Coordinates of C-alpha atoms in Angstrom, one line a residue:
L53 CA 5.6 9.4 10.7
H54 CA 3.4 6.3 11.2
D55 CA 2.2 7.9 14.5
A56 CA 2.0 11.5 13.4
L57 CA 0.2 11.2 10.0
P58 CA -3.1 9.9 11.4
I59 CA -3.1 12.6 14.0
L60 CA -2.4 15.3 11.4
I61 CA -5.1 14.0 9.1
S62 CA -7.7 13.6 11.9
T63 CA -7.1 17.2 13.1
A64 CA -6.5 19.0 9.8
S65 CA -9.2 20.7 7.8
M66 CA -10.3 19.1 4.6
S67 CA -8.1 21.4 2.4
W68 CA -5.1 20.9 4.6
G69 CA -5.6 17.2 4.8
R70 CA -5.5 17.0 1.0
R71 CA -2.4 19.1 0.8
L72 CA -0.7 16.9 3.5
S73 CA -1.6 13.6 2.0
G74 CA -1.4 14.5 -1.7
T75 CA 1.6 16.9 -1.8
I76 CA 3.5 17.6 1.4
V77 CA 4.1 14.0 2.7
P78 CA 4.9 12.5 -0.8
L79 CA 7.4 15.3 -1.6
A80 CA 9.0 15.1 1.9
S81 CA 9.3 11.3 1.5
L82 CA 11.0 11.8 -1.9
A83 CA 13.3 14.5 -0.5
I84 CA 14.4 12.2 2.4
A85 CA 15.1 9.4 -0.2
F86 CA 17.4 11.7 -2.2
L87 CA 19.1 12.8 1.0
I88 CA 19.8 9.2 1.9
A89 CA 21.1 8.6 -1.6
A90 CA 23.4 11.7 -1.5
M91 CA 24.7 11.2 2.0
G92 CA 24.4 7.5 2.8
D93 CA 26.8 4.6 2.0
P94 CA 26.2 3.7 -1.6
A95 CA 26.4 0.0 -0.6
I96 CA 23.4 0.2 1.7
A97 CA 21.6 3.3 0.6
P98 CA 19.2 1.4 -1.8
N99 CA 18.0 -0.8 1.1
M100 CA 17.8 2.1 3.4
I101 CA 15.5 4.0 0.9
Y102 CA 13.4 0.9 0.1
M103 CA 12.9 -0.1 3.8
S104 CA 12.5 3.4 5.3
S105 CA 9.4 4.7 6.9
P106 CA 9.2 7.8 4.6
T107 CA 9.0 5.4 1.6
R108 CA 6.1 3.5 3.3
M109 CA 4.4 6.8 4.2
M110 CA 4.4 7.9 0.6
S111 CA 2.1 5.1 -0.5
L112 CA 0.0 5.3 2.6
S113 CA -0.4 9.1 2.2
L114 CA -1.4 8.8 -1.5
G115 CA -4.1 6.3 -0.4
A116 CA -5.3 8.9 2.2
F117 CA -5.5 11.5 -0.6
L118 CA -7.8 9.2 -2.6
A119 CA -9.9 8.9 0.5
Y120 CA -10.1 12.7 0.7
L121 CA -11.3 12.9 -2.9
E122 CA -14.0 10.3 -2.1
A123 CA -15.1 12.1 1.0
A124 CA -15.5 15.3 -1.1
G125 CA -17.5 13.4 -3.7
E126 CA -14.8 13.8 -6.3
R127 CA -13.1 11.1 -8.5
P128 CA -10.0 11.2 -10.6
Q129 CA -10.7 11.5 -14.4
T130 CA -10.1 8.3 -16.3
G131 CA -7.8 10.0 -18.7
T132 CA -5.7 11.4 -15.9
S133 CA -5.4 8.0 -14.3
I134 CA -4.3 6.4 -17.6
L135 CA -1.7 9.2 -18.1
L136 CA -0.3 8.5 -14.6
V137 CA -0.1 4.8 -15.3
G138 CA 1.8 5.5 -18.6
F139 CA 4.1 8.0 -16.8
G140 CA 4.9 5.5 -14.1
L141 CA 5.7 2.8 -16.5
T142 CA 7.9 5.1 -18.6
V143 CA 9.8 6.3 -15.5
L144 CA 10.5 2.8 -14.4
A145 CA 11.5 1.7 -17.9
L146 CA 13.9 4.6 -18.3
D147 CA 15.3 4.1 -14.8
N148 CA 16.1 0.4 -15.6
I149 CA 17.6 1.3 -19.0
G150 CA 19.7 4.0 -17.3
R151 CA 21.0 1.6 -14.8
A152 CA 21.8 -1.0 -17.4
L153 CA 23.7 1.5 -19.5
H154 CA 25.4 3.0 -16.5
F155 CA 23.8 6.4 -16.9
M156 CA 22.1 6.2 -13.5
P157 CA 24.4 7.2 -10.7
A158 CA 25.5 4.5 -8.2
G159 CA 23.9 4.2 -4.8
G160 CA 20.3 5.0 -4.0
Y161 CA 19.5 7.3 -6.9
Y162 CA 18.0 4.4 -8.9
W163 CA 15.5 3.8 -6.1
C164 CA 14.7 7.5 -5.7
V165 CA 13.6 7.6 -9.4
A166 CA 11.9 4.3 -9.0
L167 CA 9.8 5.7 -6.1
V168 CA 8.4 8.3 -8.5
G169 CA 7.5 5.6 -11.0
Y170 CA 6.0 3.2 -8.5
A171 CA 4.0 6.1 -6.9
A172 CA 2.5 7.2 -10.2
L173 CA 1.8 3.7 -11.4
S174 CA 0.1 2.5 -8.2
F175 CA -1.9 5.8 -7.8
G176 CA -3.0 5.6 -11.4
I177 CA -4.1 1.9 -11.2
I178 CA -6.0 2.4 -8.0
S179 CA -7.7 5.5 -9.3
L180 CA -8.8 3.6 -12.4
L181 CA -10.1 0.6 -10.4
T182 CA -12.1 2.8 -8.0
S183 CA -13.5 5.4 -10.3
S184 CA -13.6 4.4 -13.9
N185 CA -16.6 3.0 -15.7
N186 CA -14.5 1.7 -18.6
R187 CA -15.6 -1.8 -19.6
W188 CA -12.0 -3.1 -19.4
V189 CA -11.6 -1.7 -15.9
L190 CA -15.0 -3.1 -14.9
G191 CA -13.8 -6.5 -16.1
M192 CA -10.7 -6.1 -14.0
N193 CA -12.9 -5.2 -11.0
A194 CA -14.9 -8.4 -11.6
L195 CA -11.7 -10.4 -11.6
L196 CA -10.5 -8.8 -8.4
S197 CA -13.9 -9.5 -6.8
L198 CA -13.5 -13.2 -7.1
P199 CA -13.6 -14.8 -3.6
S200 CA -10.2 -16.4 -4.0
V201 CA -8.6 -13.1 -5.0
R202 CA -10.3 -11.3 -2.2
Y203 CA -9.1 -13.8 0.2
I204 CA -5.5 -13.2 -0.8
G205 CA -6.3 -9.5 0.0
A206 CA -7.6 -10.6 3.4
I207 CA -4.5 -12.5 4.3
S208 CA -2.1 -10.1 2.6
Y209 CA -0.8 -8.6 5.9
G210 CA 0.2 -12.1 7.0
L211 CA 1.9 -12.7 3.6
Y212 CA 3.9 -9.5 4.1
L213 CA 4.6 -10.2 7.7
Y214 CA 5.8 -13.8 7.6
H215 CA 7.5 -14.3 4.2
L216 CA 10.9 -13.0 5.3
L217 CA 10.9 -15.3 8.4
I218 CA 10.0 -18.3 6.2
L219 CA 12.7 -17.5 3.7
F220 CA 15.2 -17.3 6.6
L221 CA 14.0 -20.6 8.1
L222 CA 14.4 -22.3 4.7
D223 CA 17.8 -20.7 4.2
V224 CA 16.7 -18.8 1.1
A225 CA 18.2 -15.3 1.0
P226 CA 15.7 -12.5 0.1
Y227 CA 15.5 -11.9 -3.7
Q228 CA 17.4 -15.1 -4.4
T229 CA 16.0 -17.1 -7.4
A230 CA 16.7 -20.3 -9.1
T231 CA 19.3 -18.5 -11.3
T232 CA 21.2 -17.0 -8.4
G233 CA 21.5 -19.7 -5.8
T234 CA 18.3 -21.5 -4.7
T235 CA 16.0 -24.1 -6.3
L236 CA 12.5 -24.0 -7.7
L237 CA 11.5 -26.6 -5.0
K238 CA 12.6 -24.3 -2.2
E239 CA 10.8 -21.4 -3.8
F240 CA 7.6 -23.5 -4.0
E241 CA 8.0 -24.6 -0.4
A242 CA 8.5 -21.0 0.8
L243 CA 5.4 -19.8 -1.2
T244 CA 3.3 -22.6 0.1
L245 CA 4.3 -22.2 3.7
T246 CA 3.8 -18.4 3.5
F247 CA 0.2 -18.8 2.3
L248 CA -0.4 -21.5 4.9
I249 CA 0.9 -19.5 7.9
A250 CA -0.8 -16.4 6.7
H251 CA -4.1 -18.3 6.5
L252 CA -3.7 -19.7 10.0
S253 CA -2.8 -16.3 11.3
F254 CA -5.8 -14.7 9.8
K255 CA -8.1 -17.4 11.1
Y256 CA -6.8 -17.9 14.6
I257 CA -5.2 -14.5 15.4
E258 CA -6.4 -11.6 13.3
S259 CA -10.1 -12.6 12.9
P260 CA -10.7 -13.2 16.7
L261 CA -9.0 -9.9 17.5
I262 CA -11.2 -8.1 14.9
A263 CA -14.3 -9.8 16.3
L264 CA -13.3 -8.8 19.9
K265 CA -12.7 -5.2 18.8
N266 CA -16.2 -5.1 17.1
R267 CA -17.8 -6.4 20.3
L268 CA -16.0 -3.9 22.5
H269 CA -17.0 -1.0 20.3
A270 CA -20.4 -2.2 19.1
N271 CA -22.4 0.5 20.9
E272 CA -19.9 3.4 20.4
P273 CA -20.9 6.2 18.0
T274 CA -18.8 6.7 14.9
K275 CA -17.9 10.2 14.1
I276 CA -18.0 11.1 10.4
P277 CA -15.5 14.0 10.2
W278 CA -16.4 15.4 6.8
S279 CA -19.4 15.4 4.5
S280 CA -19.3 17.2 1.1
G281 CA -16.0 18.8 2.1
R282 CA -17.3 20.5 5.2
P283 CA -16.9 19.7 8.9
N284 CA -19.7 17.4 10.1
T285 CA -20.3 16.4 13.7
E286 CA -23.1 14.1 13.0
L287 CA -22.9 10.9 14.9
I288 CA -24.0 7.7 13.3
R289 CA -24.5 4.6 15.3
N290 CA -22.9 1.4 14.2
R291 CA -25.0 -1.5 13.0
P292 CA -26.4 -3.8 15.7
S293 CA -23.7 -6.0 17.2
G294 CA -25.4 -9.1 15.8
R295 CA -24.6 -8.0 12.2
K296 CA -21.2 -7.8 10.6
N297 CA -19.8 -4.4 9.7
G298 CA -19.2 -3.8 6.0

């Protein structure tokens, strides 16, 4: 799926790309999750669902759908985005209550329902942040635009990539907290080391590679596949190599 989706999106028409990213891939991902819950070992099905490529593809695909809307000059309505946030929070709350009261079936079904809640919640929040002119949303955008917060975003791939390794090296089991077997000191050490290594990785590995890529492709034309919802073969030259791309 990681390899196939970019190819499908790059070759599909605007309308089919929106169907793929906004409907087909998310529903297929959810169907695979329920299949794992129904047929997998209840002891490992939750982890299989959470860590599976289809689950990852659901969020990536919904992000692609938002990009399609932007390419077509459209934006989600503020009211719709707020309803999606409320729906996501409601689903997650009912899912947790159902598990606590033993209404939710054992195995991976809890995570299947949670996927729906997380998808609606994240899609609604990103829609609000990128398209709403509400003053509260604009205030949140200002907060997220702070250099320190933006830097966390810049090193976020390293935070994601290295945190499990650091937890392993510090002998802290994933999801273990001070109440279930570790200490606050170890938690602080793991957090500090994760940020430090992610920072070093971004500075000495990722940034040089990005700079090298920009130099190698500085004079290559960039194809803009769509404009106003129609195929567009216009070629726009990148900025001069002496300037940074936005």
